[in-house]
Amino acid sequence: MIEPIGKTTCLFRPASGFGAQEQVAYTESKGYRAVVGTVFPLDHWISNSPTLEYLARWLCVSGGIVILHDGEIRGRTTAEVLDRLIPKLKAAGYEFGRLEDEMRVARGTARNSIGQ
């Protein structure tokens, strides 16, 4: 996937956030890194954006990864949720960063930018 900033991203999220060892090994052999989330506000079942925003704020943890879905209908709801959620999380002391940068942190090569 080419990011809007012109960089290639090689991240893979297993369906439902669960991946068998074989699946993860295969994707890594193709140059992808498996990533799972920690905050699931249930947007695949719930379409009410204020409810999704509330659930995401309630479930957020330092260093967490929020999973919201994209697409023609869900994408609009996700955009609405993020437009309200991000400023509130920033006001609560959370910072945001790119997953690729955070993966370098895990390997000890960059500074952490997610957390309170």
PDB file of C-alpha atoms in Angstrom:
ATOM      1  CA  MET A   1       0.000   0.000   0.000  1.00  0.00           C
ATOM      2  CA  ILE A   2       1.342   3.447  -0.845  1.00  0.00           C
ATOM      3  CA  GLU A   3       0.707   6.010   1.870  1.00  0.00           C
ATOM      4  CA  PRO A   4      -0.433   9.538   0.927  1.00  0.00           C
ATOM      5  CA  ILE A   5       3.074  10.689   1.903  1.00  0.00           C
ATOM      6  CA  GLY A   6       4.576   8.479  -0.814  1.00  0.00           C
ATOM      7  CA  LYS A   7       5.981   5.700   1.373  1.00  0.00           C
ATOM      8  CA  THR A   8       5.258   2.003   1.028  1.00  0.00           C
ATOM      9  CA  THR A   9       3.623   0.352   4.027  1.00  0.00           C
ATOM     10  CA  CYS A  10       3.958  -3.393   4.523  1.00  0.00           C
ATOM     11  CA  LEU A  11       1.630  -4.057   7.436  1.00  0.00           C
ATOM     12  CA  PHE A  12      -0.906  -6.871   7.680  1.00  0.00           C
ATOM     13  CA  ARG A  13      -3.791  -7.194  10.133  1.00  0.00           C
ATOM     14  CA  PRO A  14      -5.133 -10.746  10.316  1.00  0.00           C
ATOM     15  CA  ALA A  15      -8.906 -11.064   9.966  1.00  0.00           C
ATOM     16  CA  SER A  16     -10.632 -10.570  13.321  1.00  0.00           C
ATOM     17  CA  GLY A  17      -7.221  -9.711  14.773  1.00  0.00           C
ATOM     18  CA  PHE A  18      -6.197 -13.343  15.106  1.00  0.00           C
ATOM     19  CA  GLY A  19      -3.506 -15.009  13.028  1.00  0.00           C
ATOM     20  CA  ALA A  20      -2.215 -18.558  13.110  1.00  0.00           C
ATOM     21  CA  GLN A  21       1.569 -18.924  13.342  1.00  0.00           C
ATOM     22  CA  GLU A  22       1.631 -20.242   9.780  1.00  0.00           C
ATOM     23  CA  GLN A  23      -0.330 -17.236   8.513  1.00  0.00           C
ATOM     24  CA  VAL A  24       1.973 -14.768  10.258  1.00  0.00           C
ATOM     25  CA  ALA A  25       5.090 -16.626   9.054  1.00  0.00           C
ATOM     26  CA  TYR A  26       3.790 -16.588   5.472  1.00  0.00           C
ATOM     27  CA  THR A  27       3.027 -12.868   5.484  1.00  0.00           C
ATOM     28  CA  GLU A  28       6.426 -12.123   7.032  1.00  0.00           C
ATOM     29  CA  SER A  29       8.090 -14.221   4.308  1.00  0.00           C
ATOM     30  CA  LYS A  30       6.445 -11.836   1.812  1.00  0.00           C
ATOM     31  CA  GLY A  31       7.855  -8.786   3.603  1.00  0.00           C
ATOM     32  CA  TYR A  32       4.822  -7.870   5.708  1.00  0.00           C
ATOM     33  CA  ARG A  33       4.628  -7.343   9.470  1.00  0.00           C
ATOM     34  CA  ALA A  34       1.586  -8.632  11.340  1.00  0.00           C
ATOM     35  CA  VAL A  35      -0.136  -6.021  13.512  1.00  0.00           C
ATOM     36  CA  VAL A  36      -3.046  -6.520  15.886  1.00  0.00           C
ATOM     37  CA  GLY A  37      -5.109  -3.940  17.730  1.00  0.00           C
ATOM     38  CA  THR A  38      -5.920  -3.407  21.382  1.00  0.00           C
ATOM     39  CA  VAL A  39      -9.040  -1.221  21.177  1.00  0.00           C
ATOM     40  CA  PHE A  40     -12.077  -2.645  19.377  1.00  0.00           C
ATOM     41  CA  PRO A  41     -15.131  -0.365  19.711  1.00  0.00           C
ATOM     42  CA  LEU A  42     -17.266  -2.913  17.781  1.00  0.00           C
ATOM     43  CA  ASP A  43     -17.857  -0.752  14.708  1.00  0.00           C
ATOM     44  CA  HIS A  44     -18.616  -3.870  12.673  1.00  0.00           C
ATOM     45  CA  TRP A  45     -21.802  -4.213  14.787  1.00  0.00           C
ATOM     46  CA  ILE A  46     -22.460  -0.649  15.945  1.00  0.00           C
ATOM     47  CA  SER A  47     -22.956   2.206  13.480  1.00  0.00           C
ATOM     48  CA  ASN A  48     -23.840   5.017  15.902  1.00  0.00           C
ATOM     49  CA  SER A  49     -20.785   7.294  15.887  1.00  0.00           C
ATOM     50  CA  PRO A  50     -21.317   8.831  19.385  1.00  0.00           C
ATOM     51  CA  THR A  51     -21.536   5.312  20.839  1.00  0.00           C
ATOM     52  CA  LEU A  52     -18.402   4.236  18.969  1.00  0.00           C
ATOM     53  CA  GLU A  53     -16.539   7.325  20.168  1.00  0.00           C
ATOM     54  CA  TYR A  54     -17.580   6.611  23.773  1.00  0.00           C
ATOM     55  CA  LEU A  55     -16.484   2.970  23.546  1.00  0.00           C
ATOM     56  CA  ALA A  56     -13.150   3.862  21.956  1.00  0.00           C
ATOM     57  CA  ARG A  57     -12.387   6.456  24.665  1.00  0.00           C
ATOM     58  CA  TRP A  58     -13.404   4.031  27.400  1.00  0.00           C
ATOM     59  CA  LEU A  59     -11.241   1.224  25.983  1.00  0.00           C
ATOM     60  CA  CYS A  60      -8.143   3.308  25.111  1.00  0.00           C
ATOM     61  CA  VAL A  61      -4.888   2.483  26.845  1.00  0.00           C
ATOM     62  CA  SER A  62      -1.420   3.963  26.598  1.00  0.00           C
ATOM     63  CA  GLY A  63       0.356   2.484  23.589  1.00  0.00           C
ATOM     64  CA  GLY A  64      -2.892   1.047  22.235  1.00  0.00           C
ATOM     65  CA  ILE A  65      -3.976   0.576  18.644  1.00  0.00           C
ATOM     66  CA  VAL A  66      -7.598   1.503  17.852  1.00  0.00           C
ATOM     67  CA  ILE A  67      -9.264  -0.633  15.181  1.00  0.00           C
ATOM     68  CA  LEU A  68     -11.982   1.081  13.136  1.00  0.00           C
ATOM     69  CA  HIS A  69     -13.067  -0.177   9.738  1.00  0.00           C
ATOM     70  CA  ASP A  70     -13.056   1.569   6.374  1.00  0.00           C
ATOM     71  CA  GLY A  71     -15.301   1.320   3.337  1.00  0.00           C
ATOM     72  CA  GLU A  72     -18.095   3.285   1.724  1.00  0.00           C
ATOM     73  CA  ILE A  73     -20.437   3.285   4.740  1.00  0.00           C
ATOM     74  CA  ARG A  74     -18.212   2.386   7.693  1.00  0.00           C
ATOM     75  CA  GLY A  75     -15.519   4.736   6.425  1.00  0.00           C
ATOM     76  CA  ARG A  76     -17.795   7.739   6.867  1.00  0.00           C
ATOM     77  CA  THR A  77     -18.660   6.661  10.388  1.00  0.00           C
ATOM     78  CA  THR A  78     -14.976   6.067  11.157  1.00  0.00           C
ATOM     79  CA  ALA A  79     -14.134   9.581   9.917  1.00  0.00           C
ATOM     80  CA  GLU A  80     -16.857  11.077  12.142  1.00  0.00           C
ATOM     81  CA  VAL A  81     -15.607   9.135  15.165  1.00  0.00           C
ATOM     82  CA  LEU A  82     -11.964  10.086  14.581  1.00  0.00           C
ATOM     83  CA  ASP A  83     -12.825  13.768  14.019  1.00  0.00           C
ATOM     84  CA  ARG A  84     -14.209  13.870  17.576  1.00  0.00           C
ATOM     85  CA  LEU A  85     -12.066  11.189  19.239  1.00  0.00           C
ATOM     86  CA  ILE A  86      -8.563  12.378  18.340  1.00  0.00           C
ATOM     87  CA  PRO A  87      -8.895  15.889  19.851  1.00  0.00           C
ATOM     88  CA  LYS A  88     -10.359  14.403  23.045  1.00  0.00           C
ATOM     89  CA  LEU A  89      -7.579  11.840  23.355  1.00  0.00           C
ATOM     90  CA  LYS A  90      -4.952  14.535  22.731  1.00  0.00           C
ATOM     91  CA  ALA A  91      -6.562  16.677  25.444  1.00  0.00           C
ATOM     92  CA  ALA A  92      -6.297  13.660  27.768  1.00  0.00           C
ATOM     93  CA  GLY A  93      -2.541  13.474  27.100  1.00  0.00           C
ATOM     94  CA  TYR A  94      -2.368  10.838  24.377  1.00  0.00           C
ATOM     95  CA  GLU A  95       0.046  11.271  21.483  1.00  0.00           C
ATOM     96  CA  PHE A  96      -0.180   9.701  18.033  1.00  0.00           C
ATOM     97  CA  GLY A  97       2.415   8.170  15.758  1.00  0.00           C
ATOM     98  CA  ARG A  98       2.902   5.877  12.777  1.00  0.00           C
ATOM     99  CA  LEU A  99       2.939   2.132  13.408  1.00  0.00           C
ATOM    100  CA  GLU A 100       6.177   1.777  11.471  1.00  0.00           C
ATOM    101  CA  ASP A 101       7.850   4.203  13.873  1.00  0.00           C
ATOM    102  CA  GLU A 102       6.482   2.315  16.865  1.00  0.00           C
ATOM    103  CA  MET A 103       7.831  -0.952  15.470  1.00  0.00           C
ATOM    104  CA  ARG A 104      11.287   0.624  15.414  1.00  0.00           C
ATOM    105  CA  VAL A 105      10.721   1.527  19.077  1.00  0.00           C
ATOM    106  CA  ALA A 106      10.028  -2.119  19.844  1.00  0.00           C
ATOM    107  CA  ARG A 107      13.371  -2.960  18.237  1.00  0.00           C
ATOM    108  CA  GLY A 108      15.026  -0.145  20.195  1.00  0.00           C
ATOM    109  CA  THR A 109      15.836   2.201  17.304  1.00  0.00           C
ATOM    110  CA  ALA A 110      13.460   5.136  17.826  1.00  0.00           C
ATOM    111  CA  ARG A 111      11.676   7.135  20.531  1.00  0.00           C
ATOM    112  CA  ASN A 112       8.117   6.159  21.558  1.00  0.00           C
ATOM    113  CA  SER A 113       5.463   8.697  20.558  1.00  0.00           C
ATOM    114  CA  ILE A 114       2.288   6.938  21.672  1.00  0.00           C
ATOM    115  CA  GLY A 115       1.135   7.120  25.257  1.00  0.00           C
ATOM    116  CA  GLN A 116       0.076   9.385  28.029  1.00  0.00           C
TER     117      GLN A 116
END
